[in-house]
Amino acid sequence: MKLEERRLLLKVAKLYYFEGWTQNEISKKVAKSRPIISKLLKQAKEKKIVEVYIKDETLHTVELERIIESKYGLNEAIVVSTSNSGPEMVLRNLGKAAADYVNNKLDDITTIGISWGKSVHALVEAFPFQERKHVHLTPLIGGMGQKFVHYHSNHLTFQMAQKLNTSSSYLYAPAMVESAELRNHIIGTKDVHDVLQKGREVDLAIVGVGNPTNNNTMVEMGYLTEEDRNYLVNSSAVGDINSKFFDSNGDQVEHSLNDRTIGIDLLDLQRIPEVVAIVNGVHKIEGLHIALQKKYLSTVVLDDITARALTELTN
């Protein structure tokens, strides 16, 4: 490259990258056409005269997002930094990120399905108040007893409907009953049947992913006994979504818990156009990995530690 050409290249690059001039302004300054300025800027990168870096502590989260999206063919992966944050703040930040994502979808959808649990609660808590009367909300599973009511699907559905100033359905049934026969009788009633059908037909579902034996909210609430946990381990259960337990092949395990649960199942989730999962904790990565492979989920919001462990697991 001649000295004069290099000098022009340096001048154009300096004006553009250091002084913030537009390409049109530079074109007038150096008396060269706009396409030539664009070509010179491209040459500056190719010849390593200019190297562009993004300096940000959360850059690693973007890299993790791209890896996960590519590996699983997702609509989107959103990775939240855990830097200098305790567990409660991490969950709150995950809820905020998931709420922002769903909020941006509201113009294009009319129905949302709500599951239950701490992660879904974090999203609902973070959701902004607004008026979206065209959106209808539906619970995806029945209620979980008298404890931790704020995590129940019906409660979260009601709370979300208040925030959107819109309508909602309610599933007046427990999440789990004593027998498969009783469950079949309840889901055969018109009200319960109709709400479950609405849940299967939503445009977007919001769920969490659980580990059947480690830090499981159902255990905290007394819904899973020690006998249940042992059976799930022996059944090779690796995770659950909407309280439906699945094995390492992604199939629902043959366990009475699945047969006694009143809610939409995993095959129903596969048919929903978009399923957004909020996931927090490395103990969930095996179940998350299988759920992503099985296409139960299309969008995932997770913390960077879990995301890193997930990419290492898939490699």
XYZ file of C-alpha atoms in Angstrom:
315
model
C 0.000 0.000 0.000
C 1.341 3.415 -0.977
C 2.016 5.961 1.739
C -0.671 8.318 0.412
C -3.275 5.533 0.353
C -2.397 4.473 3.900
C -2.605 8.088 5.101
C -6.112 8.377 3.613
C -7.112 5.080 5.189
C -5.903 6.238 8.603
C -7.646 9.596 8.270
C -10.973 8.018 7.313
C -10.726 5.465 10.126
C -9.834 8.153 12.700
C -12.722 10.390 11.680
C -15.196 7.502 11.735
C -14.128 5.566 14.846
C -12.572 8.225 17.076
C -14.426 11.404 16.195
C -17.811 9.915 15.339
C -18.191 11.363 11.852
C -20.761 9.777 9.539
C -19.647 8.268 6.257
C -21.448 11.051 4.386
C -19.576 13.713 6.364
C -16.248 12.002 5.717
C -17.107 11.716 2.032
C -17.440 15.501 1.771
C -14.337 16.118 3.890
C -11.957 13.995 1.791
C -13.769 14.475 -1.546
C -14.423 10.785 -2.062
C -17.726 9.074 -2.814
C -19.757 7.370 -0.081
C -19.103 3.843 -1.479
C -15.345 4.542 -1.472
C -15.484 5.586 2.196
C -17.328 2.356 3.034
C -14.712 0.357 1.114
C -11.852 2.141 2.922
C -13.379 1.360 6.318
C -13.692 -2.285 5.321
C -10.035 -2.323 4.194
C -8.985 -0.790 7.511
C -10.453 -3.834 9.307
C -9.089 -6.342 6.814
C -5.549 -4.928 7.102
C -5.813 -4.844 10.930
C -5.364 -1.079 10.944
C -8.629 -0.995 12.882
C -9.701 -3.708 15.324
C -13.075 -3.392 17.020
C -13.605 -4.740 20.530
C -16.645 -4.695 22.776
C -15.520 -3.952 26.302
C -18.233 -5.033 28.693
C -18.293 -7.399 31.660
C -21.422 -9.098 30.320
C -20.004 -9.814 26.846
C -19.575 -13.456 27.864
C -23.349 -13.758 28.259
C -23.861 -12.843 24.588
C -21.357 -15.513 23.555
C -23.157 -18.093 25.691
C -26.501 -17.081 24.178
C -25.233 -17.646 20.647
C -23.756 -21.054 21.526
C -26.984 -22.257 23.158
C -29.225 -20.881 20.396
C -27.139 -22.584 17.732
C -26.843 -25.902 19.559
C -30.560 -26.310 20.244
C -32.120 -24.302 17.414
C -33.910 -21.945 19.817
C -35.945 -18.845 19.112
C -33.775 -17.108 21.661
C -31.530 -17.732 24.645
C -31.198 -14.959 27.220
C -28.305 -15.270 29.656
C -28.245 -13.080 32.767
C -24.984 -12.236 34.531
C -24.682 -13.327 38.171
C -21.782 -10.934 38.851
C -21.783 -9.788 42.502
C -25.383 -10.963 42.977
C -26.869 -13.229 45.625
C -29.404 -15.987 44.829
C -32.464 -13.785 45.396
C -31.114 -11.016 43.155
C -30.202 -13.520 40.434
C -33.749 -14.903 40.434
C -35.151 -11.372 40.389
C -32.925 -10.444 37.426
C -33.983 -13.598 35.573
C -37.614 -12.667 36.143
C -36.983 -9.150 34.845
C -35.224 -10.414 31.702
C -38.001 -12.927 31.008
C -40.677 -10.282 31.645
C -39.008 -7.908 29.185
C -38.895 -10.652 26.564
C -42.579 -11.608 26.956
C -43.612 -7.955 27.131
C -42.087 -7.365 23.700
C -44.224 -10.219 22.336
C -47.591 -8.880 23.484
C -48.465 -7.063 20.262
C -48.347 -10.339 18.333
C -50.113 -12.779 20.675
C -53.587 -13.124 22.171
C -53.198 -15.959 24.684
C -50.607 -16.784 27.357
C -50.381 -19.944 29.466
C -48.980 -19.695 33.002
C -47.373 -22.607 34.853
C -46.268 -22.350 38.481
C -43.213 -22.075 40.723
C -40.534 -19.655 41.877
C -39.188 -18.806 38.432
C -42.604 -18.057 36.946
C -43.399 -16.016 40.061
C -40.238 -13.943 39.466
C -41.424 -13.109 35.931
C -44.908 -12.106 37.050
C -43.509 -9.966 39.873
C -41.283 -8.103 37.401
C -43.985 -7.545 34.781
C -44.976 -3.896 34.255
C -48.538 -2.661 34.689
C -50.229 -1.781 31.398
C -53.440 -2.349 29.449
C -53.471 -5.318 27.068
C -57.120 -6.318 26.863
C -56.544 -8.387 23.713
C -54.471 -10.905 25.708
C -56.198 -13.714 27.638
C -54.358 -15.660 30.367
C -54.818 -19.327 31.240
C -53.281 -21.531 33.981
C -51.535 -24.676 32.767
C -51.857 -26.718 35.969
C -54.042 -26.927 39.040
C -53.292 -25.596 42.536
C -50.650 -26.911 44.933
C -52.432 -27.195 48.289
C -52.680 -24.415 50.876
C -48.998 -23.495 51.210
C -46.916 -21.195 49.002
C -50.100 -19.902 47.362
C -48.157 -17.125 45.631
C -46.440 -19.802 43.491
C -49.728 -21.386 42.343
C -50.716 -21.212 38.701
C -54.138 -19.701 39.424
C -52.654 -17.001 41.646
C -49.936 -16.121 39.126
C -52.512 -16.052 36.328
C -54.695 -13.673 38.344
C -51.750 -11.449 39.246
C -50.588 -11.289 35.621
C -54.119 -10.492 34.443
C -54.246 -7.594 36.895
C -50.973 -6.240 35.570
C -52.261 -6.405 31.992
C -55.757 -5.214 32.973
C -57.207 -8.121 31.022
C -59.199 -11.360 31.315
C -58.145 -14.787 32.544
C -59.395 -18.298 33.089
C -58.940 -20.302 36.299
C -58.418 -23.999 36.840
C -60.525 -24.924 39.854
C -58.788 -28.225 40.578
C -55.767 -29.411 42.560
C -52.510 -30.035 40.736
C -52.378 -33.592 42.039
C -55.027 -35.948 43.380
C -55.019 -39.317 45.142
C -55.547 -41.551 42.123
C -55.518 -41.657 38.342
C -59.228 -42.501 38.401
C -60.063 -39.340 40.351
C -57.866 -37.288 38.040
C -59.643 -38.683 34.978
C -63.014 -37.899 36.531
C -62.019 -34.279 37.298
C -60.534 -33.527 33.881
C -63.698 -34.976 32.356
C -65.827 -32.234 33.922
C -66.695 -29.445 31.512
C -65.100 -26.517 33.360
C -61.757 -28.250 33.926
C -61.732 -29.786 30.446
C -62.373 -26.408 28.800
C -59.623 -24.603 30.725
C -57.081 -27.350 29.982
C -58.032 -27.160 26.313
C -57.442 -23.398 26.363
C -54.043 -24.096 27.907
C -53.135 -26.409 25.052
C -54.036 -23.726 22.505
C -52.142 -20.714 23.881
C -49.757 -18.716 21.707
C -47.070 -18.597 24.382
C -46.473 -20.593 27.569
C -44.350 -19.581 30.568
C -42.821 -22.457 32.545
C -39.978 -23.462 34.826
C -37.783 -26.571 34.752
C -37.289 -28.661 37.872
C -34.950 -31.334 39.174
C -36.982 -34.158 40.744
C -34.536 -34.822 43.586
C -32.541 -31.628 44.166
C -33.960 -28.305 45.444
C -37.408 -29.189 44.152
C -40.186 -26.778 45.149
C -42.685 -29.645 45.148
C -40.630 -31.255 47.927
C -40.657 -27.999 49.909
C -44.433 -27.862 49.556
C -44.883 -31.479 50.657
C -46.188 -32.669 47.303
C -43.319 -35.112 46.831
C -42.699 -37.696 49.556
C -39.411 -39.494 50.136
C -41.009 -42.564 48.558
C -41.921 -40.510 45.482
C -38.390 -39.179 45.177
C -36.879 -42.655 45.431
C -39.276 -43.943 42.782
C -38.407 -41.058 40.475
C -34.699 -41.819 40.882
C -35.328 -45.485 40.065
C -37.405 -44.384 37.058
C -34.410 -42.368 35.782
C -36.347 -39.091 35.939
C -34.053 -36.163 35.118
C -36.446 -33.218 35.167
C -39.991 -31.912 35.169
C -41.922 -29.172 33.398
C -45.370 -28.190 34.602
C -44.969 -31.032 37.152
C -44.690 -33.652 34.391
C -41.570 -35.765 35.002
C -39.438 -37.013 32.115
C -36.474 -39.346 31.691
C -33.169 -39.048 29.818
C -34.981 -39.722 26.537
C -37.385 -36.878 27.196
C -40.341 -39.238 27.660
C -42.775 -38.911 30.548
C -41.794 -41.463 33.196
C -44.253 -44.165 34.127
C -45.072 -42.961 37.603
C -48.337 -42.370 39.408
C -47.391 -38.710 39.885
C -47.737 -38.111 36.165
C -50.992 -40.048 36.099
C -52.402 -38.037 39.017
C -51.465 -34.550 37.805
C -54.108 -32.184 36.455
C -52.429 -30.016 33.855
C -51.272 -30.018 30.246
C -48.570 -32.574 29.473
C -45.248 -32.526 27.633
C -46.689 -33.419 24.233
C -49.092 -30.483 24.622
C -46.096 -28.211 25.223
C -44.457 -29.365 21.994
C -47.461 -28.104 20.047
C -47.483 -24.602 21.585
C -45.838 -22.077 19.213
C -43.527 -20.650 21.895
C -42.623 -21.993 25.328
C -40.494 -19.689 27.473
C -38.620 -21.299 30.382
C -36.882 -19.482 33.233
C -34.129 -21.698 34.665
C -31.869 -21.053 37.636
C -29.260 -23.496 38.964
C -26.696 -25.954 37.602
C -28.545 -28.843 39.267
C -31.173 -28.435 36.509
C -28.878 -28.674 33.477
C -29.446 -32.366 32.697
C -33.210 -31.917 32.625
C -32.858 -28.637 30.735
C -30.563 -30.241 28.170
C -33.055 -33.046 27.510
C -36.025 -30.638 27.409
C -34.224 -28.464 24.841
C -33.265 -31.459 22.721
C -36.840 -32.728 22.837
C -38.165 -29.290 21.737
C -40.367 -28.865 24.779
C -38.904 -25.348 25.039
C -38.289 -22.752 22.350
C -36.905 -19.862 24.441
C -34.834 -20.074 27.608
C -33.814 -17.452 30.174
C -31.023 -18.607 32.470
C -28.122 -17.366 34.581
C -24.578 -17.380 33.209
C -23.312 -20.103 35.580
C -26.074 -22.475 34.473
C -25.536 -21.447 30.847
C -21.808 -22.172 31.044
C -22.450 -25.572 32.610
C -24.998 -26.310 29.886
C -22.522 -25.526 27.086
C -19.870 -27.674 28.748
C -22.349 -30.524 29.114
C -23.318 -30.382 25.433
C -19.685 -30.366 24.376
